């Protein structure tokens, strides 16, 4: 009886997936950070979390340029 409960509790973990966190400290230059982020973001649906812990899901393409987050519809 324990095995079905274990399976039921572990299955959702496979569907959650992993998220990527980009921070500028992980890159040698801002330009490298911007380029890697823009290539990654492409046409994906993203969840943006701000420094004050609020978050939103932008509708449209997202790009970083000159210290600005640009959302285009």
mmCIF file with all atom_site columns, N, CA and C in Angstrom:
data_model
loop_
_atom_site.group_PDB
_atom_site.id
_atom_site.type_symbol
_atom_site.label_atom_id
_atom_site.label_alt_id
_atom_site.label_comp_id
_atom_site.label_asym_id
_atom_site.label_entity_id
_atom_site.label_seq_id
_atom_site.pdbx_PDB_ins_code
_atom_site.Cartn_x
_atom_site.Cartn_y
_atom_site.Cartn_z
_atom_site.occupancy
_atom_site.B_iso_or_equiv
_atom_site.pdbx_formal_charge
_atom_site.auth_seq_id
_atom_site.auth_comp_id
_atom_site.auth_asym_id
_atom_site.auth_atom_id
_atom_site.pdbx_PDB_model_num
ATOM 1   N N  . UNK A 1 1  ? 0.814  -1.194 0.000   1.00 0.00 ? 1  UNK A N  1
ATOM 2   C CA . UNK A 1 1  ? 0.000  0.000  0.000   1.00 0.00 ? 1  UNK A CA 1
ATOM 3   C C  . UNK A 1 1  ? 0.861  1.263  0.000   1.00 0.00 ? 1  UNK A C  1
ATOM 4   N N  . UNK A 1 2  ? 2.074  1.183  0.520   1.00 0.00 ? 2  UNK A N  1
ATOM 5   C CA . UNK A 1 2  ? 2.951  2.346  0.555   1.00 0.00 ? 2  UNK A CA 1
ATOM 6   C C  . UNK A 1 2  ? 3.459  2.708  -0.836  1.00 0.00 ? 2  UNK A C  1
ATOM 7   N N  . UNK A 1 3  ? 3.664  1.711  -1.688  1.00 0.00 ? 3  UNK A N  1
ATOM 8   C CA . UNK A 1 3  ? 4.231  1.968  -3.011  1.00 0.00 ? 3  UNK A CA 1
ATOM 9   C C  . UNK A 1 3  ? 3.321  2.865  -3.853  1.00 0.00 ? 3  UNK A C  1
ATOM 10  N N  . UNK A 1 4  ? 2.015  2.629  -3.930  1.00 0.00 ? 4  UNK A N  1
ATOM 11  C CA . UNK A 1 4  ? 1.173  3.557  -4.719  1.00 0.00 ? 4  UNK A CA 1
ATOM 12  C C  . UNK A 1 4  ? 1.225  4.990  -4.188  1.00 0.00 ? 4  UNK A C  1
ATOM 13  N N  . UNK A 1 5  ? 1.275  5.163  -2.881  1.00 0.00 ? 5  UNK A N  1
ATOM 14  C CA . UNK A 1 5  ? 1.359  6.515  -2.329  1.00 0.00 ? 5  UNK A CA 1
ATOM 15  C C  . UNK A 1 5  ? 2.692  7.168  -2.683  1.00 0.00 ? 5  UNK A C  1
ATOM 16  N N  . UNK A 1 6  ? 3.766  6.396  -2.675  1.00 0.00 ? 6  UNK A N  1
ATOM 17  C CA . UNK A 1 6  ? 5.077  6.937  -3.041  1.00 0.00 ? 6  UNK A CA 1
ATOM 18  C C  . UNK A 1 6  ? 5.086  7.325  -4.516  1.00 0.00 ? 6  UNK A C  1
ATOM 19  N N  . UNK A 1 7  ? 4.510  6.489  -5.357  1.00 0.00 ? 7  UNK A N  1
ATOM 20  C CA . UNK A 1 7  ? 4.470  6.791  -6.788  1.00 0.00 ? 7  UNK A CA 1
ATOM 21  C C  . UNK A 1 7  ? 3.629  8.034  -7.045  1.00 0.00 ? 7  UNK A C  1
ATOM 22  N N  . UNK A 1 8  ? 2.474  8.115  -6.400  1.00 0.00 ? 8  UNK A N  1
ATOM 23  C CA . UNK A 1 8  ? 1.599  9.272  -6.584  1.00 0.00 ? 8  UNK A CA 1
ATOM 24  C C  . UNK A 1 8  ? 2.282  10.550 -6.106  1.00 0.00 ? 8  UNK A C  1
ATOM 25  N N  . UNK A 1 9  ? 3.070  10.472 -5.059  1.00 0.00 ? 9  UNK A N  1
ATOM 26  C CA . UNK A 1 9  ? 3.732  11.673 -4.551  1.00 0.00 ? 9  UNK A CA 1
ATOM 27  C C  . UNK A 1 9  ? 4.959  12.055 -5.373  1.00 0.00 ? 9  UNK A C  1
ATOM 28  N N  . UNK A 1 10 ? 5.589  11.104 -6.072  1.00 0.00 ? 10 UNK A N  1
ATOM 29  C CA . UNK A 1 10 ? 6.789  11.407 -6.852  1.00 0.00 ? 10 UNK A CA 1
ATOM 30  C C  . UNK A 1 10 ? 6.489  11.802 -8.301  1.00 0.00 ? 10 UNK A C  1
ATOM 31  N N  . UNK A 1 11 ? 5.386  11.372 -8.847  1.00 0.00 ? 11 UNK A N  1
ATOM 32  C CA . UNK A 1 11 ? 5.058  11.663 -10.244 1.00 0.00 ? 11 UNK A CA 1
ATOM 33  C C  . UNK A 1 11 ? 5.001  13.169 -10.528 1.00 0.00 ? 11 UNK A C  1
ATOM 34  N N  . UNK A 1 12 ? 4.388  13.990 -9.686  1.00 0.00 ? 12 UNK A N  1
ATOM 35  C CA . UNK A 1 12 ? 4.358  15.431 -9.989  1.00 0.00 ? 12 UNK A CA 1
ATOM 36  C C  . UNK A 1 12 ? 5.752  16.048 -10.108 1.00 0.00 ? 12 UNK A C  1
ATOM 37  N N  . UNK A 1 13 ? 6.725  15.510 -9.436  1.00 0.00 ? 13 UNK A N  1
ATOM 38  C CA . UNK A 1 13 ? 8.083  16.056 -9.527  1.00 0.00 ? 13 UNK A CA 1
ATOM 39  C C  . UNK A 1 13 ? 8.635  15.945 -10.943 1.00 0.00 ? 13 UNK A C  1
ATOM 40  N N  . UNK A 1 14 ? 8.226  14.924 -11.683 1.00 0.00 ? 14 UNK A N  1
ATOM 41  C CA . UNK A 1 14 ? 8.691  14.759 -13.053 1.00 0.00 ? 14 UNK A CA 1
ATOM 42  C C  . UNK A 1 14 ? 8.058  15.784 -13.987 1.00 0.00 ? 14 UNK A C  1
ATOM 43  N N  . UNK A 1 15 ? 6.898  16.294 -13.655 1.00 0.00 ? 15 UNK A N  1
ATOM 44  C CA . UNK A 1 15 ? 6.210  17.241 -14.517 1.00 0.00 ? 15 UNK A CA 1
ATOM 45  C C  . UNK A 1 15 ? 6.490  18.694 -14.175 1.00 0.00 ? 15 UNK A C  1
ATOM 46  N N  . UNK A 1 16 ? 7.087  18.953 -13.041 1.00 0.00 ? 16 UNK A N  1
ATOM 47  C CA . UNK A 1 16 ? 7.368  20.329 -12.633 1.00 0.00 ? 16 UNK A CA 1
ATOM 48  C C  . UNK A 1 16 ? 8.422  20.957 -13.534 1.00 0.00 ? 16 UNK A C  1
ATOM 49  N N  . UNK A 1 17 ? 9.499  20.237 -13.802 1.00 0.00 ? 17 UNK A N  1
ATOM 50  C CA . UNK A 1 17 ? 10.564 20.752 -14.638 1.00 0.00 ? 17 UNK A CA 1
ATOM 51  C C  . UNK A 1 17 ? 11.530 21.608 -13.844 1.00 0.00 ? 17 UNK A C  1
ATOM 52  N N  . UNK A 1 18 ? 12.550 22.060 -14.516 1.00 0.00 ? 18 UNK A N  1
ATOM 53  C CA . UNK A 1 18 ? 13.580 22.884 -13.886 1.00 0.00 ? 18 UNK A CA 1
ATOM 54  C C  . UNK A 1 18 ? 13.512 24.290 -14.457 1.00 0.00 ? 18 UNK A C  1
ATOM 55  N N  . UNK A 1 19 ? 13.828 25.254 -13.639 1.00 0.00 ? 19 UNK A N  1
ATOM 56  C CA . UNK A 1 19 ? 13.870 26.625 -14.117 1.00 0.00 ? 19 UNK A CA 1
ATOM 57  C C  . UNK A 1 19 ? 15.311 27.091 -14.148 1.00 0.00 ? 19 UNK A C  1
ATOM 58  N N  . UNK A 1 20 ? 15.579 28.054 -14.997 1.00 0.00 ? 20 UNK A N  1
ATOM 59  C CA . UNK A 1 20 ? 16.915 28.629 -15.099 1.00 0.00 ? 20 UNK A CA 1
ATOM 60  C C  . UNK A 1 20 ? 16.908 30.003 -14.465 1.00 0.00 ? 20 UNK A C  1
ATOM 61  N N  . UNK A 1 21 ? 17.948 30.293 -13.740 1.00 0.00 ? 21 UNK A N  1
ATOM 62  C CA . UNK A 1 21 ? 18.108 31.605 -13.130 1.00 0.00 ? 21 UNK A CA 1
ATOM 63  C C  . UNK A 1 21 ? 19.349 32.245 -13.719 1.00 0.00 ? 21 UNK A C  1
ATOM 64  N N  . UNK A 1 22 ? 19.185 33.406 -14.308 1.00 0.00 ? 22 UNK A N  1
ATOM 65  C CA . UNK A 1 22 ? 20.308 34.120 -14.891 1.00 0.00 ? 22 UNK A CA 1
ATOM 66  C C  . UNK A 1 22 ? 20.674 35.289 -13.987 1.00 0.00 ? 22 UNK A C  1
ATOM 67  N N  . UNK A 1 23 ? 21.927 35.347 -13.573 1.00 0.00 ? 23 UNK A N  1
ATOM 68  C CA . UNK A 1 23 ? 22.431 36.502 -12.833 1.00 0.00 ? 23 UNK A CA 1
ATOM 69  C C  . UNK A 1 23 ? 23.691 36.990 -13.524 1.00 0.00 ? 23 UNK A C  1
ATOM 70  N N  . UNK A 1 24 ? 23.893 38.273 -13.505 1.00 0.00 ? 24 UNK A N  1
ATOM 71  C CA . UNK A 1 24 ? 25.024 38.859 -14.219 1.00 0.00 ? 24 UNK A CA 1
ATOM 72  C C  . UNK A 1 24 ? 26.368 38.445 -13.606 1.00 0.00 ? 24 UNK A C  1
ATOM 73  N N  . UNK A 1 25 ? 26.361 38.017 -12.344 1.00 0.00 ? 25 UNK A N  1
ATOM 74  C CA . UNK A 1 25 ? 27.602 37.595 -11.691 1.00 0.00 ? 25 UNK A CA 1
ATOM 75  C C  . UNK A 1 25 ? 28.179 36.325 -12.298 1.00 0.00 ? 25 UNK A C  1
ATOM 76  N N  . UNK A 1 26 ? 27.352 35.557 -13.029 1.00 0.00 ? 26 UNK A N  1
ATOM 77  C CA . UNK A 1 26 ? 27.812 34.303 -13.624 1.00 0.00 ? 26 UNK A CA 1
ATOM 78  C C  . UNK A 1 26 ? 28.536 34.503 -14.955 1.00 0.00 ? 26 UNK A C  1
ATOM 79  N N  . UNK A 1 27 ? 28.632 35.732 -15.447 1.00 0.00 ? 27 UNK A N  1
ATOM 80  C CA . UNK A 1 27 ? 29.205 36.008 -16.763 1.00 0.00 ? 27 UNK A CA 1
ATOM 81  C C  . UNK A 1 27 ? 30.345 37.017 -16.644 1.00 0.00 ? 27 UNK A C  1
ATOM 82  N N  . UNK A 1 28 ? 31.336 36.921 -17.551 1.00 0.00 ? 28 UNK A N  1
ATOM 83  C CA . UNK A 1 28 ? 32.477 37.841 -17.474 1.00 0.00 ? 28 UNK A CA 1
ATOM 84  C C  . UNK A 1 28 ? 32.127 39.290 -17.822 1.00 0.00 ? 28 UNK A C  1
ATOM 85  N N  . UNK A 1 29 ? 31.171 39.494 -18.735 1.00 0.00 ? 29 UNK A N  1
ATOM 86  C CA . UNK A 1 29 ? 30.790 40.858 -19.121 1.00 0.00 ? 29 UNK A CA 1
ATOM 87  C C  . UNK A 1 29 ? 29.268 40.952 -19.238 1.00 0.00 ? 29 UNK A C  1
ATOM 88  N N  . UNK A 1 30 ? 28.772 42.193 -19.195 1.00 0.00 ? 30 UNK A N  1
ATOM 89  C CA . UNK A 1 30 ? 27.335 42.411 -19.379 1.00 0.00 ? 30 UNK A CA 1
ATOM 90  C C  . UNK A 1 30 ? 26.897 41.971 -20.768 1.00 0.00 ? 30 UNK A C  1
ATOM 91  N N  . UNK A 1 31 ? 27.737 42.258 -21.775 1.00 0.00 ? 31 UNK A N  1
ATOM 92  C CA . UNK A 1 31 ? 27.368 41.904 -23.146 1.00 0.00 ? 31 UNK A CA 1
ATOM 93  C C  . UNK A 1 31 ? 27.215 40.396 -23.315 1.00 0.00 ? 31 UNK A C  1
ATOM 94  N N  . UNK A 1 32 ? 28.078 39.626 -22.682 1.00 0.00 ? 32 UNK A N  1
ATOM 95  C CA . UNK A 1 32 ? 27.982 38.163 -22.733 1.00 0.00 ? 32 UNK A CA 1
ATOM 96  C C  . UNK A 1 32 ? 26.692 37.710 -22.046 1.00 0.00 ? 32 UNK A C  1
ATOM 97  N N  . UNK A 1 33 ? 26.369 38.320 -20.920 1.00 0.00 ? 33 UNK A N  1
ATOM 98  C CA . UNK A 1 33 ? 25.130 38.014 -20.202 1.00 0.00 ? 33 UNK A CA 1
ATOM 99  C C  . UNK A 1 33 ? 23.916 38.313 -21.082 1.00 0.00 ? 33 UNK A C  1
ATOM 100 N N  . UNK A 1 34 ? 23.883 39.521 -21.671 1.00 0.00 ? 34 UNK A N  1
ATOM 101 C CA . UNK A 1 34 ? 22.756 39.909 -22.518 1.00 0.00 ? 34 UNK A CA 1
ATOM 102 C C  . UNK A 1 34 ? 22.600 38.939 -23.689 1.00 0.00 ? 34 UNK A C  1
ATOM 103 N N  . UNK A 1 35 ? 23.709 38.609 -24.352 1.00 0.00 ? 35 UNK A N  1
ATOM 104 C CA . UNK A 1 35 ? 23.659 37.709 -25.500 1.00 0.00 ? 35 UNK A CA 1
ATOM 105 C C  . UNK A 1 35 ? 23.160 36.325 -25.129 1.00 0.00 ? 35 UNK A C  1
ATOM 106 N N  . UNK A 1 36 ? 23.688 35.753 -24.053 1.00 0.00 ? 36 UNK A N  1
ATOM 107 C CA . UNK A 1 36 ? 23.256 34.424 -23.630 1.00 0.00 ? 36 UNK A CA 1
ATOM 108 C C  . UNK A 1 36 ? 21.795 34.414 -23.211 1.00 0.00 ? 36 UNK A C  1
ATOM 109 N N  . UNK A 1 37 ? 21.366 35.442 -22.484 1.00 0.00 ? 37 UNK A N  1
ATOM 110 C CA . UNK A 1 37 ? 19.967 35.505 -22.061 1.00 0.00 ? 37 UNK A CA 1
ATOM 111 C C  . UNK A 1 37 ? 19.043 35.643 -23.262 1.00 0.00 ? 37 UNK A C  1
ATOM 112 N N  . UNK A 1 38 ? 19.379 36.541 -24.179 1.00 0.00 ? 38 UNK A N  1
ATOM 113 C CA . UNK A 1 38 ? 18.521 36.758 -25.345 1.00 0.00 ? 38 UNK A CA 1
ATOM 114 C C  . UNK A 1 38 ? 18.435 35.507 -26.212 1.00 0.00 ? 38 UNK A C  1
ATOM 115 N N  . UNK A 1 39 ? 19.530 34.764 -26.343 1.00 0.00 ? 39 UNK A N  1
ATOM 116 C CA . UNK A 1 39 ? 19.494 33.506 -27.093 1.00 0.00 ? 39 UNK A CA 1
ATOM 117 C C  . UNK A 1 39 ? 18.634 32.474 -26.376 1.00 0.00 ? 39 UNK A C  1
ATOM 118 N N  . UNK A 1 40 ? 18.722 32.420 -25.059 1.00 0.00 ? 40 UNK A N  1
ATOM 119 C CA . UNK A 1 40 ? 17.933 31.463 -24.278 1.00 0.00 ? 40 UNK A CA 1
ATOM 120 C C  . UNK A 1 40 ? 16.449 31.811 -24.319 1.00 0.00 ? 40 UNK A C  1
ATOM 121 N N  . UNK A 1 41 ? 16.118 33.076 -24.141 1.00 0.00 ? 41 UNK A N  1
ATOM 122 C CA . UNK A 1 41 ? 14.722 33.490 -24.017 1.00 0.00 ? 41 UNK A CA 1
ATOM 123 C C  . UNK A 1 41 ? 13.945 33.270 -25.302 1.00 0.00 ? 41 UNK A C  1
ATOM 124 N N  . UNK A 1 42 ? 14.561 33.561 -26.440 1.00 0.00 ? 42 UNK A N  1
ATOM 125 C CA . UNK A 1 42 ? 13.940 33.333 -27.750 1.00 0.00 ? 42 UNK A CA 1
ATOM 126 C C  . UNK A 1 42 ? 12.434 33.470 -27.757 1.00 0.00 ? 42 UNK A C  1
ATOM 127 N N  . UNK A 1 43 ? 11.741 32.373 -27.977 1.00 0.00 ? 43 UNK A N  1
ATOM 128 C CA . UNK A 1 43 ? 10.274 32.372 -28.038 1.00 0.00 ? 43 UNK A CA 1
ATOM 129 C C  . UNK A 1 43 ? 9.672  31.590 -26.884 1.00 0.00 ? 43 UNK A C  1
ATOM 130 N N  . UNK A 1 44 ? 10.329 31.597 -25.742 1.00 0.00 ? 44 UNK A N  1
ATOM 131 C CA . UNK A 1 44 ? 9.840  30.838 -24.586 1.00 0.00 ? 44 UNK A CA 1
ATOM 132 C C  . UNK A 1 44 ? 8.921  31.693 -23.718 1.00 0.00 ? 44 UNK A C  1
ATOM 133 N N  . UNK A 1 45 ? 8.061  31.016 -22.989 1.00 0.00 ? 45 UNK A N  1
ATOM 134 C CA . UNK A 1 45 ? 7.239  31.681 -21.992 1.00 0.00 ? 45 UNK A CA 1
ATOM 135 C C  . UNK A 1 45 ? 8.074  31.794 -20.721 1.00 0.00 ? 45 UNK A C  1
ATOM 136 N N  . UNK A 1 46 ? 8.235  32.999 -20.205 1.00 0.00 ? 46 UNK A N  1
ATOM 137 C CA . UNK A 1 46 ? 9.108  33.229 -19.061 1.00 0.00 ? 46 UNK A CA 1
ATOM 138 C C  . UNK A 1 46 ? 8.340  33.780 -17.873 1.00 0.00 ? 46 UNK A C  1
ATOM 139 N N  . UNK A 1 47 ? 8.843  33.491 -16.694 1.00 0.00 ? 47 UNK A N  1
ATOM 140 C CA . UNK A 1 47 ? 8.338  34.066 -15.457 1.00 0.00 ? 47 UNK A CA 1
ATOM 141 C C  . UNK A 1 47 ? 9.445  34.973 -14.930 1.00 0.00 ? 47 UNK A C  1
ATOM 142 N N  . UNK A 1 48 ? 9.190  36.264 -14.864 1.00 0.00 ? 48 UNK A N  1
ATOM 143 C CA . UNK A 1 48 ? 10.189 37.240 -14.430 1.00 0.00 ? 48 UNK A CA 1
ATOM 144 C C  . UNK A 1 48 ? 9.987  37.532 -12.952 1.00 0.00 ? 48 UNK A C  1
ATOM 145 N N  . UNK A 1 49 ? 11.035 37.341 -12.155 1.00 0.00 ? 49 UNK A N  1
ATOM 146 C CA . UNK A 1 49 ? 10.994 37.648 -10.726 1.00 0.00 ? 49 UNK A CA 1
ATOM 147 C C  . UNK A 1 49 ? 11.879 38.858 -10.471 1.00 0.00 ? 49 UNK A C  1
ATOM 148 N N  . UNK A 1 50 ? 11.316 39.883 -9.856  1.00 0.00 ? 50 UNK A N  1
ATOM 149 C CA . UNK A 1 50 ? 12.034 41.120 -9.578  1.00 0.00 ? 50 UNK A CA 1
ATOM 150 C C  . UNK A 1 50 ? 12.754 41.029 -8.236  1.00 0.00 ? 50 UNK A C  1
ATOM 151 N N  . UNK A 1 51 ? 13.625 41.990 -7.960  1.00 0.00 ? 51 UNK A N  1
ATOM 152 C CA . UNK A 1 51 ? 14.393 41.953 -6.716  1.00 0.00 ? 51 UNK A CA 1
ATOM 153 C C  . UNK A 1 51 ? 13.523 42.099 -5.476  1.00 0.00 ? 51 UNK A C  1
ATOM 154 N N  . UNK A 1 52 ? 12.324 42.648 -5.622  1.00 0.00 ? 52 UNK A N  1
ATOM 155 C CA . UNK A 1 52 ? 11.437 42.761 -4.462  1.00 0.00 ? 52 UNK A CA 1
ATOM 156 C C  . UNK A 1 52 ? 10.536 41.530 -4.322  1.00 0.00 ? 52 UNK A C  1
ATOM 157 N N  . UNK A 1 53 ? 10.888 40.436 -4.999  1.00 0.00 ? 53 UNK A N  1
ATOM 158 C CA . UNK A 1 53 ? 10.201 39.142 -4.952  1.00 0.00 ? 53 UNK A CA 1
ATOM 159 C C  . UNK A 1 53 ? 8.828  39.131 -5.611  1.00 0.00 ? 53 UNK A C  1
ATOM 160 N N  . UNK A 1 54 ? 8.431  40.200 -6.268  1.00 0.00 ? 54 UNK A N  1
ATOM 161 C CA . UNK A 1 54 ? 7.202  40.123 -7.056  1.00 0.00 ? 54 UNK A CA 1
ATOM 162 C C  . UNK A 1 54 ? 7.558  39.513 -8.408  1.00 0.00 ? 54 UNK A C  1
ATOM 163 N N  . UNK A 1 55 ? 6.594  38.881 -9.047  1.00 0.00 ? 55 UNK A N  1
ATOM 164 C CA . UNK A 1 55 ? 6.872  38.254 -10.326 1.00 0.00 ? 55 UNK A CA 1
ATOM 165 C C  . UNK A 1 55 ? 5.706  38.438 -11.270 1.00 0.00 ? 55 UNK A C  1
ATOM 166 N N  . UNK A 1 56 ? 5.982  38.285 -12.568 1.00 0.00 ? 56 UNK A N  1
ATOM 167 C CA . UNK A 1 56 ? 4.948  38.381 -13.591 1.00 0.00 ? 56 UNK A CA 1
ATOM 168 C C  . UNK A 1 56 ? 5.373  37.550 -14.787 1.00 0.00 ? 56 UNK A C  1
ATOM 169 N N  . UNK A 1 57 ? 4.394  37.211 -15.606 1.00 0.00 ? 57 UNK A N  1
ATOM 170 C CA . UNK A 1 57 ? 4.644  36.453 -16.830 1.00 0.00 ? 57 UNK A CA 1
ATOM 171 C C  . UNK A 1 57 ? 4.330  37.384 -17.995 1.00 0.00 ? 57 UNK A C  1
ATOM 172 N N  . UNK A 1 58 ? 5.368  37.871 -18.677 1.00 0.00 ? 58 UNK A N  1
ATOM 173 C CA . UNK A 1 58 ? 5.120  38.791 -19.791 1.00 0.00 ? 58 UNK A CA 1
ATOM 174 C C  . UNK A 1 58 ? 4.533  38.057 -20.990 1.00 0.00 ? 58 UNK A C  1
ATOM 175 N N  . UNK A 1 59 ? 3.638  38.720 -21.705 1.00 0.00 ? 59 UNK A N  1
ATOM 176 C CA . UNK A 1 59 ? 3.081  38.144 -22.920 1.00 0.00 ? 59 UNK A CA 1
ATOM 177 C C  . UNK A 1 59 ? 3.780  38.800 -24.100 1.00 0.00 ? 59 UNK A C  1
ATOM 178 N N  . UNK A 1 60 ? 4.513  38.033 -24.849 1.00 0.00 ? 60 UNK A N  1
ATOM 179 C CA . UNK A 1 60 ? 5.282  38.537 -25.978 1.00 0.00 ? 60 UNK A CA 1
ATOM 180 C C  . UNK A 1 60 ? 6.744  38.165 -25.814 1.00 0.00 ? 60 UNK A C  1
ATOM 181 N N  . UNK A 1 61 ? 7.570  38.673 -26.725 1.00 0.00 ? 61 UNK A N  1
ATOM 182 C CA . UNK A 1 61 ? 9.004  38.383 -26.666 1.00 0.00 ? 61 UNK A CA 1
ATOM 183 C C  . UNK A 1 61 ? 9.674  39.263 -25.625 1.00 0.00 ? 61 UNK A C  1
ATOM 184 N N  . UNK A 1 62 ? 10.727 38.730 -25.037 1.00 0.00 ? 62 UNK A N  1
ATOM 185 C CA . UNK A 1 62 ? 11.455 39.456 -24.004 1.00 0.00 ? 62 UNK A CA 1
ATOM 186 C C  . UNK A 1 62 ? 12.913 39.554 -24.420 1.00 0.00 ? 62 UNK A C  1
ATOM 187 N N  . UNK A 1 63 ? 13.537 40.688 -24.162 1.00 0.00 ? 63 UNK A N  1
ATOM 188 C CA . UNK A 1 63 ? 14.927 40.917 -24.539 1.00 0.00 ? 63 UNK A CA 1
ATOM 189 C C  . UNK A 1 63 ? 15.550 41.862 -23.524 1.00 0.00 ? 63 UNK A C  1
ATOM 190 N N  . UNK A 1 64 ? 16.840 41.680 -23.256 1.00 0.00 ? 64 UNK A N  1
ATOM 191 C CA . UNK A 1 64 ? 17.568 42.599 -22.381 1.00 0.00 ? 64 UNK A CA 1
ATOM 192 C C  . UNK A 1 64 ? 18.543 43.392 -23.237 1.00 0.00 ? 64 UNK A C  1
ATOM 193 N N  . UNK A 1 65 ? 18.537 44.701 -23.066 1.00 0.00 ? 65 UNK A N  1
ATOM 194 C CA . UNK A 1 65 ? 19.436 45.573 -23.810 1.00 0.00 ? 65 UNK A CA 1
ATOM 195 C C  . UNK A 1 65 ? 19.703 46.821 -22.978 1.00 0.00 ? 65 UNK A C  1
ATOM 196 N N  . UNK A 1 66 ? 20.968 47.201 -22.866 1.00 0.00 ? 66 UNK A N  1
ATOM 197 C CA . UNK A 1 66 ? 21.360 48.411 -22.132 1.00 0.00 ? 66 UNK A CA 1
ATOM 198 C C  . UNK A 1 66 ? 20.699 48.523 -20.765 1.00 0.00 ? 66 UNK A C  1
ATOM 199 N N  . UNK A 1 67 ? 20.822 47.504 -19.960 1.00 0.00 ? 67 UNK A N  1
ATOM 200 C CA . UNK A 1 67 ? 20.287 47.467 -18.590 1.00 0.00 ? 67 UNK A CA 1
ATOM 201 C C  . UNK A 1 67 ? 18.764 47.597 -18.525 1.00 0.00 ? 67 UNK A C  1
ATOM 202 N N  . UNK A 1 68 ? 18.067 47.280 -19.604 1.00 0.00 ? 68 UNK A N  1
ATOM 203 C CA . UNK A 1 68 ? 16.607 47.368 -19.630 1.00 0.00 ? 68 UNK A CA 1
ATOM 204 C C  . UNK A 1 68 ? 16.005 46.057 -20.091 1.00 0.00 ? 68 UNK A C  1
ATOM 205 N N  . UNK A 1 69 ? 14.898 45.688 -19.475 1.00 0.00 ? 69 UNK A N  1
ATOM 206 C CA . UNK A 1 69 ? 14.129 44.506 -19.877 1.00 0.00 ? 69 UNK A CA 1
ATOM 207 C C  . UNK A 1 69 ? 13.057 45.002 -20.841 1.00 0.00 ? 69 UNK A C  1
ATOM 208 N N  . UNK A 1 70 ? 13.106 44.519 -22.082 1.00 0.00 ? 70 UNK A N  1
ATOM 209 C CA . UNK A 1 70 ? 12.195 44.988 -23.119 1.00 0.00 ? 70 UNK A CA 1
ATOM 210 C C  . UNK A 1 70 ? 11.213 43.863 -23.453 1.00 0.00 ? 70 UNK A C  1
ATOM 211 N N  . UNK A 1 71 ? 9.929  44.174 -23.392 1.00 0.00 ? 71 UNK A N  1
ATOM 212 C CA . UNK A 1 71 ? 8.881  43.214 -23.721 1.00 0.00 ? 71 UNK A CA 1
ATOM 213 C C  . UNK A 1 71 ? 8.159  43.728 -24.951 1.00 0.00 ? 71 UNK A C  1
ATOM 214 N N  . UNK A 1 72 ? 8.179  42.920 -26.031 1.00 0.00 ? 72 UNK A N  1
ATOM 215 C CA . UNK A 1 72 ? 7.499  43.313 -27.264 1.00 0.00 ? 72 UNK A CA 1
ATOM 216 C C  . UNK A 1 72 ? 6.323  42.403 -27.511 1.00 0.00 ? 72 UNK A C  1
ATOM 217 N N  . UNK A 1 73 ? 5.258  42.938 -28.007 1.00 0.00 ? 73 UNK A N  1
ATOM 218 C CA . UNK A 1 73 ? 4.040  42.160 -28.267 1.00 0.00 ? 73 UNK A CA 1
ATOM 219 C C  . UNK A 1 73 ? 4.063  41.610 -29.661 1.00 0.00 ? 73 UNK A C  1
#
